CSV table of C-alpha atoms in Angstrom, one decimal:
chain,number,residue,atom,x,y,z
A,12,MET,CA,-27.7,1.2,29.6
A,13,SER,CA,-25.2,0.7,26.8
A,14,GLN,CA,-21.7,-0.5,27.5
A,15,PRO,CA,-19.1,2.3,27.8
A,16,LEU,CA,-16.5,2.2,25.0
A,17,LEU,CA,-12.8,2.5,25.4
A,18,LEU,CA,-10.8,3.3,22.3
A,19,ILE,CA,-7.1,2.4,22.7
A,20,ALA,CA,-4.6,3.8,20.1
A,21,ALA,CA,-1.2,2.1,20.0
A,22,GLY,CA,1.8,1.9,17.7
A,23,GLY,CA,3.4,-1.1,16.1
A,24,THR,CA,5.9,-2.3,18.7
A,25,GLY,CA,5.6,-4.5,21.8
A,26,GLY,CA,6.6,-1.6,23.9
A,27,HIS,CA,3.4,0.2,23.0
A,28,MET,CA,1.2,-2.9,22.4
A,29,PHE,CA,1.8,-4.9,25.6
A,30,PRO,CA,0.6,-2.2,28.1
A,31,ALA,CA,-2.3,-1.5,25.7
A,32,GLN,CA,-3.2,-5.2,25.8
A,33,ALA,CA,-3.1,-5.1,29.6
A,34,LEU,CA,-5.5,-2.3,29.8
A,35,ALA,CA,-7.8,-4.0,27.2
A,36,GLU,CA,-7.9,-7.1,29.3
A,37,ALA,CA,-8.8,-5.2,32.5
A,38,MET,CA,-11.5,-3.0,30.9
A,39,LEU,CA,-13.2,-5.9,29.1
A,40,ALA,CA,-13.3,-7.7,32.5
A,41,ARG,CA,-15.2,-4.6,33.9
A,42,GLY,CA,-17.8,-4.8,31.2
A,43,TRP,CA,-16.5,-2.2,28.8
A,44,ARG,CA,-16.3,-2.6,25.1
A,45,VAL,CA,-12.8,-2.1,23.8
A,46,LYS,CA,-11.5,-1.0,20.4
A,47,LEU,CA,-7.9,-0.9,19.3
A,48,SER,CA,-6.8,1.6,16.7
A,49,THR,CA,-3.5,0.9,15.0
A,50,ASP,CA,-1.9,0.6,11.6
A,51,ALA,CA,-1.0,-2.5,9.5
A,52,ARG,CA,2.3,-2.8,11.4
A,53,GLY,CA,0.6,-2.7,14.7
A,54,ALA,CA,-2.0,-5.3,13.7
A,55,ARG,CA,0.8,-7.9,13.7
A,56,TYR,CA,1.0,-7.6,17.5
A,57,THR,CA,-2.7,-8.1,18.2
A,58,GLY,CA,-2.6,-11.9,18.6
A,59,GLY,CA,-2.4,-11.7,22.4
A,60,PHE,CA,-5.4,-9.3,22.7
A,61,PRO,CA,-8.7,-10.8,24.0
A,62,HIS,CA,-10.8,-11.9,21.0
A,63,THR,CA,-13.6,-9.5,22.0
A,64,THR,CA,-11.3,-6.5,21.3
A,65,GLU,CA,-12.4,-4.8,18.1
A,66,ILE,CA,-9.4,-4.1,15.8
A,67,GLU,CA,-9.5,-1.0,13.6
A,68,GLN,CA,-6.7,-0.4,11.1
A,69,ILE,CA,-6.2,3.3,10.4
A,70,SER,CA,-3.9,5.0,7.9
A,71,SER,CA,-0.9,6.6,9.4
A,72,ALA,CA,2.8,7.2,8.6
A,73,THR,CA,6.1,8.3,9.9
A,74,PHE,CA,8.8,10.6,8.5
A,75,ALA,CA,11.4,8.2,9.9
A,76,ARG,CA,11.1,5.6,7.1
A,77,GLY,CA,11.0,5.6,3.3
A,78,GLY,CA,12.3,7.7,0.5
A,79,VAL,CA,11.5,11.3,-0.6
A,80,LEU,CA,8.2,10.3,-2.2
A,81,ALA,CA,7.1,8.3,0.9
A,82,LYS,CA,8.0,11.2,3.2
A,83,ALA,CA,6.1,13.7,1.0
A,84,ALA,CA,3.0,11.5,1.3
A,85,VAL,CA,3.1,11.3,5.1
A,86,PRO,CA,0.9,14.4,5.8
A,87,PHE,CA,-1.8,13.1,3.4
A,88,ARG,CA,-1.8,9.7,4.9
A,89,ILE,CA,-2.1,11.0,8.4
A,90,LEU,CA,-4.9,13.4,7.3
A,91,ALA,CA,-6.8,10.5,5.7
A,92,GLY,CA,-6.4,8.6,9.0
A,93,ILE,CA,-7.7,11.5,11.1
A,94,THR,CA,-10.7,11.8,8.8
A,95,ALA,CA,-11.5,8.1,8.9
A,96,ALA,CA,-11.1,8.1,12.7
A,97,LYS,CA,-13.5,11.0,13.1
A,98,VAL,CA,-16.1,9.3,11.0
A,99,LYS,CA,-15.8,6.1,13.1
A,100,MET,CA,-16.1,8.1,16.3
A,101,TRP,CA,-19.2,9.9,15.1
A,102,ARG,CA,-20.8,6.5,14.4
A,103,ASP,CA,-19.6,4.9,17.6
A,104,ARG,CA,-18.6,7.5,20.1
A,105,PRO,CA,-15.9,6.4,22.6
A,106,THR,CA,-16.4,7.1,26.3
A,107,VAL,CA,-12.6,7.6,26.7
A,108,VAL,CA,-9.7,7.5,24.3
A,109,VAL,CA,-6.2,6.3,25.5
A,110,GLY,CA,-3.0,6.6,23.5
A,111,PHE,CA,0.1,4.6,24.2
A,112,GLY,CA,2.4,6.3,21.7
A,113,GLY,CA,3.8,5.6,18.3
A,114,TYR,CA,2.8,7.2,15.0
A,115,PRO,CA,-0.3,5.0,14.5
A,116,THR,CA,-1.9,6.8,17.5
A,117,ILE,CA,-1.9,10.2,15.8
A,118,PRO,CA,-5.2,9.8,13.8
A,119,ALA,CA,-7.3,8.5,16.8
A,120,MET,CA,-5.8,11.0,19.3
A,121,ALA,CA,-6.2,13.9,16.9
A,122,ALA,CA,-9.8,13.0,16.1
A,123,ALA,CA,-10.5,12.7,19.8
A,124,THR,CA,-9.1,16.1,20.4
A,125,ILE,CA,-11.2,17.7,17.6
A,126,LEU,CA,-14.4,16.0,19.0
A,127,ARG,CA,-13.4,17.0,22.5
A,128,LEU,CA,-13.6,13.5,23.9
A,129,PRO,CA,-12.1,12.6,27.3
A,130,ARG,CA,-8.6,11.4,26.4
A,131,MET,CA,-5.3,10.5,28.0
A,132,ILE,CA,-1.9,9.2,27.0
A,133,HIS,CA,0.3,6.6,28.7
A,134,GLU,CA,4.1,7.1,28.3
A,135,GLN,CA,6.1,3.9,29.1
A,136,ASN,CA,9.5,5.5,29.1
A,137,GLY,CA,11.3,8.0,31.2
A,138,VAL,CA,11.5,10.4,28.2
A,139,LEU,CA,8.4,11.2,26.2
A,140,GLY,CA,8.3,9.7,22.7
A,141,ARG,CA,7.9,12.1,19.8
A,142,VAL,CA,4.1,11.5,19.4
A,143,ASN,CA,3.3,11.6,23.1
A,144,ASN,CA,5.4,14.8,23.4
A,145,LEU,CA,3.2,16.3,20.7
A,146,LEU,CA,0.0,15.2,22.5
A,147,ALA,CA,1.0,15.9,26.1
A,148,LYS,CA,-0.6,19.4,26.3
A,149,ARG,CA,-3.7,18.3,24.4
A,150,VAL,CA,-5.0,15.6,26.7
A,151,ASN,CA,-6.7,15.5,30.0
A,152,THR,CA,-4.2,13.2,31.7
A,153,VAL,CA,-0.6,12.1,31.2
A,154,ALA,CA,0.0,8.7,32.8
A,155,CYS,CA,3.7,7.8,33.3
A,156,GLY,CA,5.2,4.3,33.4
A,157,THR,CA,8.7,5.3,34.5
A,158,TRP,CA,9.3,7.8,37.3
A,159,PRO,CA,10.4,10.5,37.0
A,160,THR,CA,9.4,11.1,33.4
A,161,ILE,CA,10.7,14.3,31.7
A,162,LEU,CA,7.6,16.3,30.7
A,163,PRO,CA,7.0,19.5,28.8
A,164,GLU,CA,6.8,22.7,30.9
A,165,GLY,CA,3.3,23.0,32.5
A,166,VAL,CA,2.4,19.4,32.1
A,167,GLU,CA,1.9,17.3,35.2
A,168,GLY,CA,2.2,13.5,35.1
A,169,VAL,CA,0.6,10.8,37.2
A,170,HIS,CA,2.9,7.9,38.1
A,171,VAL,CA,1.0,4.6,37.5
A,172,GLY,CA,3.8,2.3,36.4
A,173,ASN,CA,3.8,0.2,33.2
A,174,PRO,CA,0.8,-2.2,32.9
A,175,VAL,CA,1.8,-5.8,32.3
A,176,ARG,CA,-0.3,-8.5,30.5
A,177,GLY,CA,-2.3,-11.1,32.4
A,178,ALA,CA,0.2,-13.8,31.5
A,179,VAL,CA,2.9,-11.8,33.4
A,180,LEU,CA,0.7,-11.1,36.4
A,181,GLU,CA,0.0,-14.8,36.7
A,182,ARG,CA,3.7,-15.2,37.3
A,183,ALA,CA,4.2,-12.2,39.6
A,184,GLY,CA,6.7,-13.0,42.3
A,185,ALA,CA,7.1,-16.6,41.0
A,186,ALA,CA,9.6,-18.6,43.2
A,187,TYR,CA,13.1,-18.2,41.9
A,188,ILE,CA,15.5,-21.1,41.7
A,189,PRO,CA,19.0,-19.6,42.0
A,190,PRO,CA,21.9,-20.9,39.8
A,191,GLY,CA,23.4,-24.2,40.8
A,192,ASP,CA,24.7,-27.6,39.6
A,193,TYR,CA,21.5,-28.5,37.8
A,194,PRO,CA,19.7,-27.5,34.5
A,195,MET,CA,19.4,-23.8,34.2
A,196,GLU,CA,17.7,-21.4,31.7
A,197,LEU,CA,19.1,-18.2,30.3
A,198,LEU,CA,16.8,-15.9,28.3
A,199,VAL,CA,18.1,-13.4,25.7
A,200,ILE,CA,15.5,-10.9,24.4
A,201,GLY,CA,16.1,-7.7,22.4
A,202,GLY,CA,12.8,-6.0,22.1
A,203,SER,CA,9.9,-6.8,19.8
A,204,GLN,CA,12.2,-7.3,16.8
A,205,GLY,CA,15.4,-8.7,18.4
A,206,ALA,CA,18.7,-6.8,18.4
A,207,ARG,CA,21.7,-7.6,16.1
A,208,ILE,CA,24.3,-6.6,18.6
A,209,LEU,CA,22.9,-9.1,21.1
A,210,SER,CA,23.1,-11.8,18.4
A,211,ASP,CA,26.7,-10.8,17.6
A,212,VAL,CA,28.0,-10.7,21.2
A,213,ILE,CA,25.9,-12.9,23.4
A,214,PRO,CA,26.5,-16.3,21.8
A,215,PRO,CA,30.3,-16.1,21.9
A,216,ALA,CA,30.1,-14.7,25.5
A,217,ILE,CA,28.1,-17.7,26.5
A,218,ALA,CA,30.3,-20.1,24.6
A,219,SER,CA,33.3,-18.8,26.6
A,220,LEU,CA,31.9,-20.0,29.9
A,221,PRO,CA,33.4,-23.1,31.6
A,222,MET,CA,32.2,-26.4,30.2
A,223,GLU,CA,30.8,-27.5,33.6
A,224,ARG,CA,28.5,-24.4,33.4
A,225,LEU,CA,27.6,-24.9,29.8
A,226,GLN,CA,26.5,-28.5,30.2
A,227,ASN,CA,23.7,-27.4,32.5
A,228,LEU,CA,22.7,-24.3,30.5
A,229,ARG,CA,19.8,-24.0,28.0
A,230,VAL,CA,19.5,-20.7,26.1
A,231,SER,CA,16.3,-19.1,24.7
A,232,HIS,CA,17.5,-16.4,22.3
A,233,GLN,CA,15.2,-14.0,20.4
A,234,ALA,CA,17.0,-13.0,17.2
A,235,ARG,CA,16.0,-11.1,14.1
A,236,GLY,CA,14.8,-13.2,11.3
A,237,GLU,CA,17.9,-12.5,9.2
A,238,ASP,CA,20.1,-13.5,12.1
A,239,GLU,CA,18.2,-16.5,13.3
A,240,GLU,CA,20.0,-19.2,11.3
A,241,ARG,CA,23.5,-18.0,12.0
A,242,VAL,CA,22.8,-17.7,15.7
A,243,ARG,CA,21.2,-21.2,15.9
A,244,THR,CA,24.2,-22.6,14.0
A,245,TYR,CA,26.7,-20.9,16.3
A,246,TYR,CA,25.1,-22.4,19.4
A,247,ALA,CA,24.9,-25.8,17.8
A,248,GLU,CA,28.6,-25.8,16.7
A,249,HIS,CA,29.6,-25.0,20.3
A,250,GLY,CA,27.5,-27.7,21.8
A,251,ILE,CA,25.1,-25.2,23.5
A,252,SER,CA,21.4,-26.2,23.9
A,253,ALA,CA,19.5,-23.3,22.4
A,254,ASP,CA,16.0,-22.3,21.2
A,255,VAL,CA,16.4,-19.5,18.7
A,256,GLN,CA,13.4,-17.7,17.3
A,257,PRO,CA,12.5,-14.3,15.9
A,258,PHE,CA,9.7,-13.9,18.4
A,259,PHE,CA,8.6,-15.8,21.5
A,260,ASN,CA,4.9,-16.0,22.2
A,261,ASP,CA,5.5,-17.3,25.8
A,262,VAL,CA,8.1,-14.8,27.1
A,263,PRO,CA,6.4,-14.6,30.6
A,264,ARG,CA,6.9,-18.4,31.0
A,265,ARG,CA,10.5,-18.3,29.8
A,266,MET,CA,11.2,-15.4,32.2
A,267,SER,CA,9.7,-17.2,35.2
A,268,GLU,CA,11.9,-20.2,34.4
A,269,ALA,CA,15.1,-18.3,33.8
A,270,GLN,CA,18.0,-18.0,36.2
A,271,LEU,CA,19.2,-14.9,34.3
A,272,ILE,CA,17.7,-12.6,31.6
A,273,ILE,CA,19.8,-10.6,29.2
A,274,SER,CA,17.7,-7.9,27.6
A,275,ARG,CA,17.3,-4.5,26.1
A,276,SER,CA,15.8,-2.1,28.6
A,277,GLY,CA,12.6,-1.3,26.8
A,278,ALA,CA,9.9,-0.2,29.2
A,279,SER,CA,7.7,-3.3,28.8
A,280,SER,CA,10.7,-5.7,29.2
A,281,VAL,CA,11.8,-3.9,32.4
A,282,ALA,CA,8.2,-4.0,33.7
A,283,ASP,CA,7.9,-7.8,33.0
A,284,ILE,CA,11.3,-8.5,34.6
A,285,SER,CA,10.4,-6.5,37.7
A,286,VAL,CA,6.9,-8.0,38.2
A,287,ILE,CA,8.1,-11.6,37.8
A,288,GLY,CA,11.3,-10.8,39.7
A,289,ARG,CA,14.5,-12.1,37.9
A,290,PRO,CA,18.2,-11.1,37.8
A,291,SER,CA,19.0,-9.3,34.6
A,292,ILE,CA,21.8,-7.9,32.5
A,293,LEU,CA,20.4,-4.8,30.7
A,294,ILE,CA,21.9,-3.4,27.5
A,295,PRO,CA,20.1,-0.1,26.6
A,296,TYR,CA,19.5,0.7,22.9
A,297,ALA,CA,22.0,3.4,22.3
A,298,ALA,CA,20.0,5.2,19.6
A,299,ALA,CA,16.8,5.4,21.7
A,300,THR,CA,15.2,8.9,21.8
A,301,GLY,CA,16.7,10.8,24.7
A,302,ASP,CA,18.6,7.6,25.8
A,303,HIS,CA,15.3,6.6,27.4
A,304,GLN,CA,16.3,3.0,27.7
A,305,SER,CA,19.0,3.9,30.2
A,306,ALA,CA,16.4,5.8,32.2
A,307,ASN,CA,14.1,2.8,32.1
A,308,ALA,CA,16.9,0.6,33.5
A,309,ARG,CA,17.8,2.9,36.4
A,310,GLY,CA,15.3,1.6,38.9
A,311,LEU,CA,16.4,-2.0,38.6
A,312,VAL,CA,20.1,-1.1,38.5
A,313,ASP,CA,19.8,1.2,41.6
A,314,ALA,CA,18.0,-1.5,43.5
A,315,GLY,CA,20.8,-4.0,42.9
A,316,ALA,CA,18.5,-6.1,40.7
A,317,ALA,CA,20.2,-5.6,37.4
A,318,ILE,CA,23.7,-5.1,35.8
A,319,LEU,CA,23.8,-2.4,33.1
A,320,ILE,CA,26.2,-2.6,30.2
A,321,PRO,CA,26.2,0.4,27.8
A,322,GLU,CA,26.5,-0.6,24.1
A,323,SER,CA,29.7,1.4,24.0
A,324,GLN,CA,31.3,-1.0,26.6
A,325,MET,CA,29.7,-4.2,25.2
A,326,SER,CA,32.2,-6.9,24.3
A,327,VAL,CA,32.4,-10.7,24.5
A,328,GLU,CA,34.7,-10.5,27.5
A,329,THR,CA,32.6,-8.0,29.4
A,330,VAL,CA,29.3,-9.8,28.9
A,331,ALA,CA,30.9,-13.2,29.7
A,332,GLN,CA,32.3,-11.7,33.0
A,333,GLN,CA,28.9,-10.4,34.0
A,334,ILE,CA,27.1,-13.6,33.2
A,335,ALA,CA,29.6,-15.5,35.3
A,336,ILE,CA,29.2,-13.1,38.2
A,337,VAL,CA,25.5,-14.0,38.4
A,338,LEU,CA,25.6,-17.7,37.6
A,339,ASP,CA,28.6,-18.3,40.0
A,340,ASN,CA,26.9,-16.5,42.9
A,341,PRO,CA,23.6,-18.1,43.8
A,342,ASP,CA,23.1,-15.9,46.9
A,343,GLY,CA,23.7,-12.8,44.9
A,344,ALA,CA,21.4,-13.9,42.2
A,345,HIS,CA,18.7,-14.6,44.7
A,346,HIS,CA,19.1,-11.2,46.2
A,347,MET,CA,18.8,-9.7,42.7
A,348,ALA,CA,15.6,-11.6,42.1
A,349,ARG,CA,14.1,-10.3,45.3
A,350,ALA,CA,15.3,-6.7,44.6
A,351,ALA,CA,13.6,-6.9,41.2
A,352,GLN,CA,10.3,-7.8,42.8
A,353,GLY,CA,10.6,-4.8,45.1
A,354,VAL,CA,10.8,-2.5,42.0
A,355,GLY,CA,7.9,-4.2,40.2
A,356,LYS,CA,4.5,-2.5,40.1
A,357,PRO,CA,1.9,-5.3,39.5
A,358,GLU,CA,-0.8,-2.8,40.4
A,359,ALA,CA,0.0,-0.5,37.4
A,360,THR,CA,-3.0,-1.7,35.4
A,361,GLU,CA,-5.4,-1.0,38.2
A,362,HIS,CA,-4.0,2.5,38.6
A,363,LEU,CA,-4.5,3.1,34.9
A,364,VAL,CA,-8.1,1.7,35.0
A,365,SER,CA,-8.9,4.1,37.8
A,366,LEU,CA,-7.7,7.0,35.6
A,367,VAL,CA,-9.9,5.8,32.7
A,368,GLU,CA,-12.9,5.5,35.0
A,369,THR,CA,-12.3,9.0,36.4
A,370,LEU,CA,-12.2,10.5,33.0
A,371,ALA,CA,-15.4,8.7,32.0
A,372,GLN,CA,-17.2,10.2,35.0
A,373,LYS,CA,-16.0,13.7,34.2
A,374,GLY,CA,-17.3,13.4,30.6
A,375,THR,CA,-16.3,15.7,27.7
A,376,THR,CA,-13.9,18.6,28.0
């Protein structure tokens, strides 16, 4: 009997690609073949996928970027992608197709709909992204990472949580060392591509901490490429030990070693923080669709595991004060770490696998 084939379609950000990677790892371990359909931008994030994952680049586009001519070409590029995806599916028919959101998922999900293949989407955030909102009524199952998720009328979601990669699961519930008079780690991450406001505000906030605190502190700061050098220079000029990079390939390790994490509240970041179990200061991206990053943060904040600072209230003084509250209160920090673990859903991948297997058993619709 031939191996069943799972086709995963995911967009070009870590928020889409990390849960897709988690599902790929799990399905390959169960003897499935796995293909990933994405565009050139998404292909940059495939380094962590198992090497047996087949990568297919499909033409897609978004109206959100480019000039008038680029926007005029979007429908034609998407149509070309759908046609190419249909041809590939005729040649190698997927058993199930799963979309994780982002414009690069449109060709594969549209082709799966036309060919009436079993299909589902996974929405990481508490508010459906534009593409998943478009697809929600055209798939067999809508799996939700954040609960509750706002869904179109008539659509029912299944709460599975957000799958995390194997490297995160390996550190699930790792022992937490609370802040104290010894070397400590502080991790600053701003989503897949960093965040300028974090690079503007966080370094001076850290620099304003008392010297006895700074001498024990090592910072890992993910900054945009264009901000990298100035952030690194700022830390060096203020005598702060810091590792500044545009992208960390070992975020799970750095999280598990951190006394405090300062982060955007993208769905994957929140899931990783929860499963590993660390105190965090979350700064939702103000321009996120439907303010979904605030919704993502709500579970950790309500559990007493995280401090939320809206961008509108973000200042050097405010951030410094909140950092000090965590680092100066080891018992409180330890409570935050335990509370974060209580929110985590390390079983999310298994729940998603079960949905895929159920769809495979039901066959075409």
